[in-house]
Amino acid sequence: MRALILAAGVGHRLAPLTDRQPKCLLPVGGRSLLERMLESLSAVPVSEAVIVVGHCQDQIRRVTGSRFGRLPVRYIENPEYTRDSIRSLWVCRDELDEDSIVMDADVLFPTAFLRRLLACPDPSALLIDRGFTDTGEEVKVYARAGRVLAIGKKVLEPPPHDTVGEAIGFFKCAAAHGPALRECMEEVLRDQSRYREYEDAIDLLLRRVRVGWVDTGGLPWTEIDFVEDLRRADEEVLPLIQRLGDHA
């Protein structure tokens, strides 16, 4: 199992904090989001971390180097990092020959999230939070009978479902499903009038293979898109995670 960390984007909504610094290197409790993520990955059965870099990539390389604790680290450059997130997943398409966890780099979370996702019996699965508040900004996941049927920020006609949750930004992808996901990415890149993000490729994949889901179980986490998210991460979410005695 390898981790594919998507850390190439500019993070415009956090400007000016991200004008000269990658979003994943913003500090929470004195340590960067990326360092906390790699520490959590070091605590679970993951063989290596592959970081997709772009904006201010030299800073990321300096911070994490070629190894973080026991965890080997490699880098793949996304030369089109100012464009859509699908391009970050596309540049690491050849890494999908092994079971992988695709991870957004802007999430503060407890290590228990990774343990839950890895323990999910479905070879491919999404981590979701069913206790989310719908503000319109969330990437939503719709499922029925344990199978994910749709994912997206704006699913115009949700399918019949018995479960809906917010996508955390972590997707476990079985090596056996890698070729199908690559084909779905190709479709997204061919039709940029309809598709833009890597979640669009996962949504297409759902029509071809079974993807399960696992819930966060009410554990604390936050995605960091805005300055207020960073404040909340520092003052509210991190103390809750630390109270669990878990890595973060």
PDB file of C-alpha atoms in Angstrom:
ATOM      1  CA  MET A   1       0.000   0.000   0.000  1.00  0.00           C
ATOM      2  CA  ARG A   2       1.398   3.378  -1.006  1.00  0.00           C
ATOM      3  CA  ALA A   3       0.105   6.869  -0.280  1.00  0.00           C
ATOM      4  CA  LEU A   4      -0.375   9.323  -3.142  1.00  0.00           C
ATOM      5  CA  ILE A   5      -0.485  12.799  -1.598  1.00  0.00           C
ATOM      6  CA  LEU A   6      -1.848  15.563  -3.823  1.00  0.00           C
ATOM      7  CA  ALA A   7       0.068  18.664  -2.721  1.00  0.00           C
ATOM      8  CA  ALA A   8       0.661  20.595  -5.946  1.00  0.00           C
ATOM      9  CA  GLY A   9      -2.061  23.255  -5.797  1.00  0.00           C
ATOM     10  CA  VAL A  10      -1.646  26.956  -5.083  1.00  0.00           C
ATOM     11  CA  GLY A  11      -4.386  27.384  -2.459  1.00  0.00           C
ATOM     12  CA  HIS A  12      -5.589  30.776  -3.700  1.00  0.00           C
ATOM     13  CA  ARG A  13      -8.343  31.025  -1.093  1.00  0.00           C
ATOM     14  CA  LEU A  14      -5.696  31.174   1.645  1.00  0.00           C
ATOM     15  CA  ALA A  15      -3.752  34.019   0.031  1.00  0.00           C
ATOM     16  CA  PRO A  16      -1.583  35.800   1.020  1.00  0.00           C
ATOM     17  CA  LEU A  17      -0.524  32.950   3.351  1.00  0.00           C
ATOM     18  CA  THR A  18       0.021  30.666   0.357  1.00  0.00           C
ATOM     19  CA  ASP A  19       1.543  33.191  -2.046  1.00  0.00           C
ATOM     20  CA  ARG A  20       5.053  31.972  -1.249  1.00  0.00           C
ATOM     21  CA  GLN A  21       4.325  28.754   0.652  1.00  0.00           C
ATOM     22  CA  PRO A  22       2.448  25.529  -0.157  1.00  0.00           C
ATOM     23  CA  LYS A  23      -0.812  25.085   1.713  1.00  0.00           C
ATOM     24  CA  CYS A  24       0.354  21.742   3.102  1.00  0.00           C
ATOM     25  CA  LEU A  25       3.243  23.483   4.900  1.00  0.00           C
ATOM     26  CA  LEU A  26       1.012  25.857   6.841  1.00  0.00           C
ATOM     27  CA  PRO A  27       1.607  25.251  10.553  1.00  0.00           C
ATOM     28  CA  VAL A  28      -1.015  23.864  12.898  1.00  0.00           C
ATOM     29  CA  GLY A  29       0.165  23.685  16.481  1.00  0.00           C
ATOM     30  CA  GLY A  30       3.721  24.431  15.387  1.00  0.00           C
ATOM     31  CA  ARG A  31       3.949  21.631  12.798  1.00  0.00           C
ATOM     32  CA  SER A  32       2.911  21.567   9.165  1.00  0.00           C
ATOM     33  CA  LEU A  33      -0.090  19.666   7.870  1.00  0.00           C
ATOM     34  CA  LEU A  34       2.212  17.578   5.677  1.00  0.00           C
ATOM     35  CA  GLU A  35       4.474  16.557   8.551  1.00  0.00           C
ATOM     36  CA  ARG A  36       1.449  15.512  10.581  1.00  0.00           C
ATOM     37  CA  MET A  37       0.119  13.519   7.624  1.00  0.00           C
ATOM     38  CA  LEU A  38       3.423  11.713   7.114  1.00  0.00           C
ATOM     39  CA  GLU A  39       3.637  10.915  10.818  1.00  0.00           C
ATOM     40  CA  SER A  40       0.215   9.276  10.633  1.00  0.00           C
ATOM     41  CA  LEU A  41       1.212   7.336   7.517  1.00  0.00           C
ATOM     42  CA  SER A  42       4.336   6.120   9.329  1.00  0.00           C
ATOM     43  CA  ALA A  43       2.100   4.570  11.990  1.00  0.00           C
ATOM     44  CA  VAL A  44       0.115   2.353   9.582  1.00  0.00           C
ATOM     45  CA  PRO A  45       1.051  -0.346   7.023  1.00  0.00           C
ATOM     46  CA  VAL A  46       1.979   1.985   4.153  1.00  0.00           C
ATOM     47  CA  SER A  47       5.161   1.203   2.217  1.00  0.00           C
ATOM     48  CA  GLU A  48       5.951   4.689   0.871  1.00  0.00           C
ATOM     49  CA  ALA A  49       4.593   8.165   0.278  1.00  0.00           C
ATOM     50  CA  VAL A  50       4.529   9.685  -3.199  1.00  0.00           C
ATOM     51  CA  ILE A  51       3.951  13.440  -3.054  1.00  0.00           C
ATOM     52  CA  VAL A  52       2.652  15.267  -6.122  1.00  0.00           C
ATOM     53  CA  VAL A  53       4.283  18.707  -6.051  1.00  0.00           C
ATOM     54  CA  GLY A  54       3.982  21.933  -8.008  1.00  0.00           C
ATOM     55  CA  HIS A  55       3.584  25.276  -6.220  1.00  0.00           C
ATOM     56  CA  CYS A  56       6.728  26.100  -4.189  1.00  0.00           C
ATOM     57  CA  GLN A  57       7.787  22.477  -4.522  1.00  0.00           C
ATOM     58  CA  ASP A  58      11.358  23.071  -3.340  1.00  0.00           C
ATOM     59  CA  GLN A  59      10.035  23.925   0.107  1.00  0.00           C
ATOM     60  CA  ILE A  60       8.205  20.602   0.320  1.00  0.00           C
ATOM     61  CA  ARG A  61      11.270  18.669  -0.799  1.00  0.00           C
ATOM     62  CA  ARG A  62      13.408  20.412   1.830  1.00  0.00           C
ATOM     63  CA  VAL A  63      10.971  19.694   4.651  1.00  0.00           C
ATOM     64  CA  THR A  64      10.333  16.010   3.930  1.00  0.00           C
ATOM     65  CA  GLY A  65      13.453  14.868   2.053  1.00  0.00           C
ATOM     66  CA  SER A  66      13.681  11.288   0.809  1.00  0.00           C
ATOM     67  CA  ARG A  67      12.521   9.683   4.052  1.00  0.00           C
ATOM     68  CA  PHE A  68      10.231  10.669   6.900  1.00  0.00           C
ATOM     69  CA  GLY A  69      10.955   8.406   9.842  1.00  0.00           C
ATOM     70  CA  ARG A  70      10.593   4.854   8.515  1.00  0.00           C
ATOM     71  CA  LEU A  71       8.641   6.043   5.476  1.00  0.00           C
ATOM     72  CA  PRO A  72      10.383   6.431   2.080  1.00  0.00           C
ATOM     73  CA  VAL A  73       9.256   9.554   0.227  1.00  0.00           C
ATOM     74  CA  ARG A  74       9.263  10.194  -3.532  1.00  0.00           C
ATOM     75  CA  TYR A  75       8.076  13.148  -5.577  1.00  0.00           C
ATOM     76  CA  ILE A  76       6.230  13.567  -8.859  1.00  0.00           C
ATOM     77  CA  GLU A  77       5.946  17.018 -10.401  1.00  0.00           C
ATOM     78  CA  ASN A  78       2.689  18.321 -11.810  1.00  0.00           C
ATOM     79  CA  PRO A  79       3.790  20.998 -14.311  1.00  0.00           C
ATOM     80  CA  GLU A  80       0.170  22.156 -14.676  1.00  0.00           C
ATOM     81  CA  TYR A  81      -0.385  22.680 -10.966  1.00  0.00           C
ATOM     82  CA  THR A  82      -2.312  25.932 -11.472  1.00  0.00           C
ATOM     83  CA  ARG A  83      -5.063  24.013 -13.266  1.00  0.00           C
ATOM     84  CA  ASP A  84      -7.537  21.340 -12.141  1.00  0.00           C
ATOM     85  CA  SER A  85      -6.884  18.664  -9.521  1.00  0.00           C
ATOM     86  CA  ILE A  86      -7.378  15.878 -12.083  1.00  0.00           C
ATOM     87  CA  ARG A  87      -3.927  16.726 -13.444  1.00  0.00           C
ATOM     88  CA  SER A  88      -2.288  15.959 -10.111  1.00  0.00           C
ATOM     89  CA  LEU A  89      -3.821  12.487 -10.052  1.00  0.00           C
ATOM     90  CA  TRP A  90      -3.031  11.989 -13.730  1.00  0.00           C
ATOM     91  CA  VAL A  91       0.722  12.527 -13.301  1.00  0.00           C
ATOM     92  CA  CYS A  92       0.839   9.668 -10.782  1.00  0.00           C
ATOM     93  CA  ARG A  93      -1.334   7.295 -12.819  1.00  0.00           C
ATOM     94  CA  ASP A  94       1.496   4.761 -13.127  1.00  0.00           C
ATOM     95  CA  GLU A  95       1.643   4.507  -9.321  1.00  0.00           C
ATOM     96  CA  LEU A  96      -1.808   2.904  -9.309  1.00  0.00           C
ATOM     97  CA  ASP A  97      -0.255  -0.484 -10.121  1.00  0.00           C
ATOM     98  CA  GLU A  98      -0.147  -1.027  -6.347  1.00  0.00           C
ATOM     99  CA  ASP A  99      -2.914  -0.664  -3.767  1.00  0.00           C
ATOM    100  CA  SER A 100      -2.949   3.053  -2.975  1.00  0.00           C
ATOM    101  CA  ILE A 101      -4.517   5.735  -0.820  1.00  0.00           C
ATOM    102  CA  VAL A 102      -5.114   8.970  -2.719  1.00  0.00           C
ATOM    103  CA  MET A 103      -4.981  11.814  -0.187  1.00  0.00           C
ATOM    104  CA  ASP A 104      -5.644  15.539  -0.287  1.00  0.00           C
ATOM    105  CA  ALA A 105      -2.768  17.286   1.492  1.00  0.00           C
ATOM    106  CA  ASP A 106      -4.875  19.943   3.239  1.00  0.00           C
ATOM    107  CA  VAL A 107      -6.603  17.798   5.871  1.00  0.00           C
ATOM    108  CA  LEU A 108      -5.954  17.682   9.624  1.00  0.00           C
ATOM    109  CA  PHE A 109      -7.043  14.291  10.955  1.00  0.00           C
ATOM    110  CA  PRO A 110      -6.309  11.572  13.531  1.00  0.00           C
ATOM    111  CA  THR A 111      -4.372   8.465  12.506  1.00  0.00           C
ATOM    112  CA  ALA A 112      -7.511   6.466  13.294  1.00  0.00           C
ATOM    113  CA  PHE A 113      -8.900   7.652   9.947  1.00  0.00           C
ATOM    114  CA  LEU A 114      -6.219   5.713   8.096  1.00  0.00           C
ATOM    115  CA  ARG A 115      -6.726   2.646  10.263  1.00  0.00           C
ATOM    116  CA  ARG A 116     -10.458   2.704   9.519  1.00  0.00           C
ATOM    117  CA  LEU A 117      -9.913   3.086   5.780  1.00  0.00           C
ATOM    118  CA  LEU A 118      -7.299   0.332   5.605  1.00  0.00           C
ATOM    119  CA  ALA A 119      -9.514  -1.995   7.645  1.00  0.00           C
ATOM    120  CA  CYS A 120     -12.500  -1.514   5.330  1.00  0.00           C
ATOM    121  CA  PRO A 121     -13.212  -4.899   3.679  1.00  0.00           C
ATOM    122  CA  ASP A 122     -13.891  -3.280   0.301  1.00  0.00           C
ATOM    123  CA  PRO A 123     -10.649  -3.218  -1.745  1.00  0.00           C
ATOM    124  CA  SER A 124     -11.578   0.297  -2.925  1.00  0.00           C
ATOM    125  CA  ALA A 125     -13.329   2.666  -0.525  1.00  0.00           C
ATOM    126  CA  LEU A 126     -13.958   6.306   0.333  1.00  0.00           C
ATOM    127  CA  LEU A 127     -13.694   7.811   3.803  1.00  0.00           C
ATOM    128  CA  ILE A 128     -16.763   9.927   4.582  1.00  0.00           C
ATOM    129  CA  ASP A 129     -18.267  11.977   7.400  1.00  0.00           C
ATOM    130  CA  ARG A 130     -22.014  11.391   7.716  1.00  0.00           C
ATOM    131  CA  GLY A 131     -22.258  14.078  10.398  1.00  0.00           C
ATOM    132  CA  PHE A 132     -21.354  16.928   8.080  1.00  0.00           C
ATOM    133  CA  THR A 133     -23.072  20.305   7.797  1.00  0.00           C
ATOM    134  CA  ASP A 134     -24.177  21.048   4.243  1.00  0.00           C
ATOM    135  CA  THR A 135     -22.897  24.502   3.252  1.00  0.00           C
ATOM    136  CA  GLY A 136     -22.665  23.813  -0.475  1.00  0.00           C
ATOM    137  CA  GLU A 137     -18.856  23.646  -0.385  1.00  0.00           C
ATOM    138  CA  GLU A 138     -18.643  19.955   0.488  1.00  0.00           C
ATOM    139  CA  VAL A 139     -17.858  17.124  -1.908  1.00  0.00           C
ATOM    140  CA  LYS A 140     -20.749  14.783  -1.153  1.00  0.00           C
ATOM    141  CA  VAL A 141     -20.832  10.993  -1.346  1.00  0.00           C
ATOM    142  CA  TYR A 142     -24.078   9.082  -1.968  1.00  0.00           C
ATOM    143  CA  ALA A 143     -24.254   5.349  -1.227  1.00  0.00           C
ATOM    144  CA  ARG A 144     -26.750   2.512  -1.041  1.00  0.00           C
ATOM    145  CA  ALA A 145     -26.343  -0.923   0.547  1.00  0.00           C
ATOM    146  CA  GLY A 146     -22.690  -0.218   1.283  1.00  0.00           C
ATOM    147  CA  ARG A 147     -21.784   0.782  -2.269  1.00  0.00           C
ATOM    148  CA  VAL A 148     -20.918   4.337  -3.302  1.00  0.00           C
ATOM    149  CA  LEU A 149     -23.070   5.464  -6.231  1.00  0.00           C
ATOM    150  CA  ALA A 150     -22.055   9.098  -6.766  1.00  0.00           C
ATOM    151  CA  ILE A 151     -19.511  11.666  -5.600  1.00  0.00           C
ATOM    152  CA  GLY A 152     -19.313  15.365  -6.344  1.00  0.00           C
ATOM    153  CA  LYS A 153     -19.773  18.890  -5.054  1.00  0.00           C
ATOM    154  CA  LYS A 154     -22.854  19.396  -7.217  1.00  0.00           C
ATOM    155  CA  VAL A 155     -24.652  16.129  -7.899  1.00  0.00           C
ATOM    156  CA  LEU A 156     -27.708  17.494  -9.691  1.00  0.00           C
ATOM    157  CA  GLU A 157     -29.767  14.313  -9.474  1.00  0.00           C
ATOM    158  CA  PRO A 158     -28.575  12.170  -6.554  1.00  0.00           C
ATOM    159  CA  PRO A 159     -29.307   8.460  -7.074  1.00  0.00           C
ATOM    160  CA  PRO A 160     -31.600   6.599  -4.668  1.00  0.00           C
ATOM    161  CA  HIS A 161     -29.453   6.265  -1.555  1.00  0.00           C
ATOM    162  CA  ASP A 162     -29.529   5.320   2.108  1.00  0.00           C
ATOM    163  CA  THR A 163     -26.302   7.115   3.047  1.00  0.00           C
ATOM    164  CA  VAL A 164     -24.893  10.569   2.335  1.00  0.00           C
ATOM    165  CA  GLY A 165     -21.697  12.038   3.725  1.00  0.00           C
ATOM    166  CA  GLU A 166     -18.923  14.496   3.070  1.00  0.00           C
ATOM    167  CA  ALA A 167     -15.841  13.123   1.342  1.00  0.00           C
ATOM    168  CA  ILE A 168     -12.783  13.607   3.543  1.00  0.00           C
ATOM    169  CA  GLY A 169     -10.426  13.549   0.570  1.00  0.00           C
ATOM    170  CA  PHE A 170      -9.049  10.027   1.146  1.00  0.00           C
ATOM    171  CA  PHE A 171      -9.695   7.280  -1.418  1.00  0.00           C
ATOM    172  CA  LYS A 172      -8.358   3.735  -1.100  1.00  0.00           C
ATOM    173  CA  CYS A 173      -7.898   2.355  -4.615  1.00  0.00           C
ATOM    174  CA  ALA A 174      -7.189  -1.321  -5.238  1.00  0.00           C
ATOM    175  CA  ALA A 175      -4.456  -2.101  -7.758  1.00  0.00           C
ATOM    176  CA  ALA A 176      -7.021  -4.162  -9.673  1.00  0.00           C
ATOM    177  CA  HIS A 177      -9.062  -0.976 -10.180  1.00  0.00           C
ATOM    178  CA  GLY A 178      -6.086   1.138 -11.258  1.00  0.00           C
ATOM    179  CA  PRO A 179      -6.506   0.521 -15.023  1.00  0.00           C
ATOM    180  CA  ALA A 180     -10.193   1.471 -14.872  1.00  0.00           C
ATOM    181  CA  LEU A 181      -9.384   4.640 -12.921  1.00  0.00           C
ATOM    182  CA  ARG A 182      -6.766   5.599 -15.505  1.00  0.00           C
ATOM    183  CA  GLU A 183      -9.377   5.210 -18.251  1.00  0.00           C
ATOM    184  CA  CYS A 184     -11.786   7.382 -16.269  1.00  0.00           C
ATOM    185  CA  MET A 185      -9.101  10.046 -15.873  1.00  0.00           C
ATOM    186  CA  GLU A 186      -8.557  10.007 -19.630  1.00  0.00           C
ATOM    187  CA  GLU A 187     -12.274  10.608 -20.123  1.00  0.00           C
ATOM    188  CA  VAL A 188     -12.202  13.557 -17.717  1.00  0.00           C
ATOM    189  CA  LEU A 189      -9.221  15.098 -19.503  1.00  0.00           C
ATOM    190  CA  ARG A 190     -10.912  14.652 -22.884  1.00  0.00           C
ATOM    191  CA  ASP A 191     -14.055  16.494 -21.819  1.00  0.00           C
ATOM    192  CA  GLN A 192     -13.006  19.533 -19.794  1.00  0.00           C
ATOM    193  CA  SER A 193     -16.334  21.203 -20.542  1.00  0.00           C
ATOM    194  CA  ARG A 194     -18.047  18.721 -18.200  1.00  0.00           C
ATOM    195  CA  TYR A 195     -15.287  17.566 -15.856  1.00  0.00           C
ATOM    196  CA  ARG A 196     -12.499  19.259 -13.933  1.00  0.00           C
ATOM    197  CA  GLU A 197     -11.565  17.532 -10.683  1.00  0.00           C
ATOM    198  CA  TYR A 198     -10.139  14.145  -9.744  1.00  0.00           C
ATOM    199  CA  GLU A 199     -13.406  13.344  -7.965  1.00  0.00           C
ATOM    200  CA  ASP A 200     -15.023  13.401 -11.406  1.00  0.00           C
ATOM    201  CA  ALA A 201     -12.831  10.452 -12.397  1.00  0.00           C
ATOM    202  CA  ILE A 202     -13.824   8.600  -9.229  1.00  0.00           C
ATOM    203  CA  ASP A 203     -17.483   9.315 -10.012  1.00  0.00           C
ATOM    204  CA  LEU A 204     -17.050   7.697 -13.433  1.00  0.00           C
ATOM    205  CA  LEU A 205     -15.235   4.772 -11.809  1.00  0.00           C
ATOM    206  CA  LEU A 206     -18.266   4.101  -9.592  1.00  0.00           C
ATOM    207  CA  ARG A 207     -20.205   2.952 -12.652  1.00  0.00           C
ATOM    208  CA  ARG A 208     -17.585   0.309 -13.420  1.00  0.00           C
ATOM    209  CA  VAL A 209     -16.410  -1.142 -10.102  1.00  0.00           C
ATOM    210  CA  ARG A 210     -17.673  -1.474  -6.552  1.00  0.00           C
ATOM    211  CA  VAL A 211     -16.382   1.208  -4.207  1.00  0.00           C
ATOM    212  CA  GLY A 212     -17.339   0.975  -0.546  1.00  0.00           C
ATOM    213  CA  TRP A 213     -17.282   3.571   2.189  1.00  0.00           C
ATOM    214  CA  VAL A 214     -16.252   3.889   5.812  1.00  0.00           C
ATOM    215  CA  ASP A 215     -17.361   6.587   8.249  1.00  0.00           C
ATOM    216  CA  THR A 216     -15.143   8.796  10.392  1.00  0.00           C
ATOM    217  CA  GLY A 217     -17.093   7.716  13.451  1.00  0.00           C
ATOM    218  CA  GLY A 218     -17.517  11.271  14.684  1.00  0.00           C
ATOM    219  CA  LEU A 219     -13.781  11.784  15.193  1.00  0.00           C
ATOM    220  CA  PRO A 220     -12.457  15.352  14.787  1.00  0.00           C
ATOM    221  CA  TRP A 221     -11.010  16.579  11.501  1.00  0.00           C
ATOM    222  CA  THR A 222     -11.034  19.565   9.190  1.00  0.00           C
ATOM    223  CA  GLU A 223     -10.134  20.470   5.645  1.00  0.00           C
ATOM    224  CA  ILE A 224      -8.269  23.758   5.363  1.00  0.00           C
ATOM    225  CA  ASP A 225      -9.467  25.982   2.529  1.00  0.00           C
ATOM    226  CA  PHE A 226      -9.883  29.358   4.233  1.00  0.00           C
ATOM    227  CA  VAL A 227      -8.129  31.369   6.954  1.00  0.00           C
ATOM    228  CA  GLU A 228     -10.986  30.577   9.347  1.00  0.00           C
ATOM    229  CA  ASP A 229     -10.360  26.851   8.769  1.00  0.00           C
ATOM    230  CA  LEU A 230      -6.744  27.336   9.824  1.00  0.00           C
ATOM    231  CA  ARG A 231      -7.780  29.097  13.017  1.00  0.00           C
ATOM    232  CA  ARG A 232     -10.310  26.379  13.806  1.00  0.00           C
ATOM    233  CA  ALA A 233      -7.733  23.665  13.119  1.00  0.00           C
ATOM    234  CA  ASP A 234      -5.285  25.264  15.538  1.00  0.00           C
ATOM    235  CA  GLU A 235      -7.653  26.227  18.335  1.00  0.00           C
ATOM    236  CA  GLU A 236     -10.392  23.593  18.196  1.00  0.00           C
ATOM    237  CA  VAL A 237      -9.655  20.493  16.115  1.00  0.00           C
ATOM    238  CA  LEU A 238      -6.030  19.805  17.046  1.00  0.00           C
ATOM    239  CA  PRO A 239      -6.728  19.843  20.821  1.00  0.00           C
ATOM    240  CA  LEU A 240      -9.534  17.314  20.271  1.00  0.00           C
ATOM    241  CA  ILE A 241      -7.236  15.040  18.268  1.00  0.00           C
ATOM    242  CA  GLN A 242      -4.487  15.317  20.864  1.00  0.00           C
ATOM    243  CA  ARG A 243      -7.003  14.407  23.554  1.00  0.00           C
ATOM    244  CA  LEU A 244      -7.526  11.114  21.713  1.00  0.00           C
ATOM    245  CA  GLY A 245      -3.846  10.307  22.214  1.00  0.00           C
ATOM    246  CA  ASP A 246      -3.613   9.785  18.456  1.00  0.00           C
ATOM    247  CA  HIS A 247      -1.120  11.152  15.940  1.00  0.00           C
ATOM    248  CA  ALA A 248      -1.957  14.441  14.240  1.00  0.00           C
TER     249      ALA A 248
END
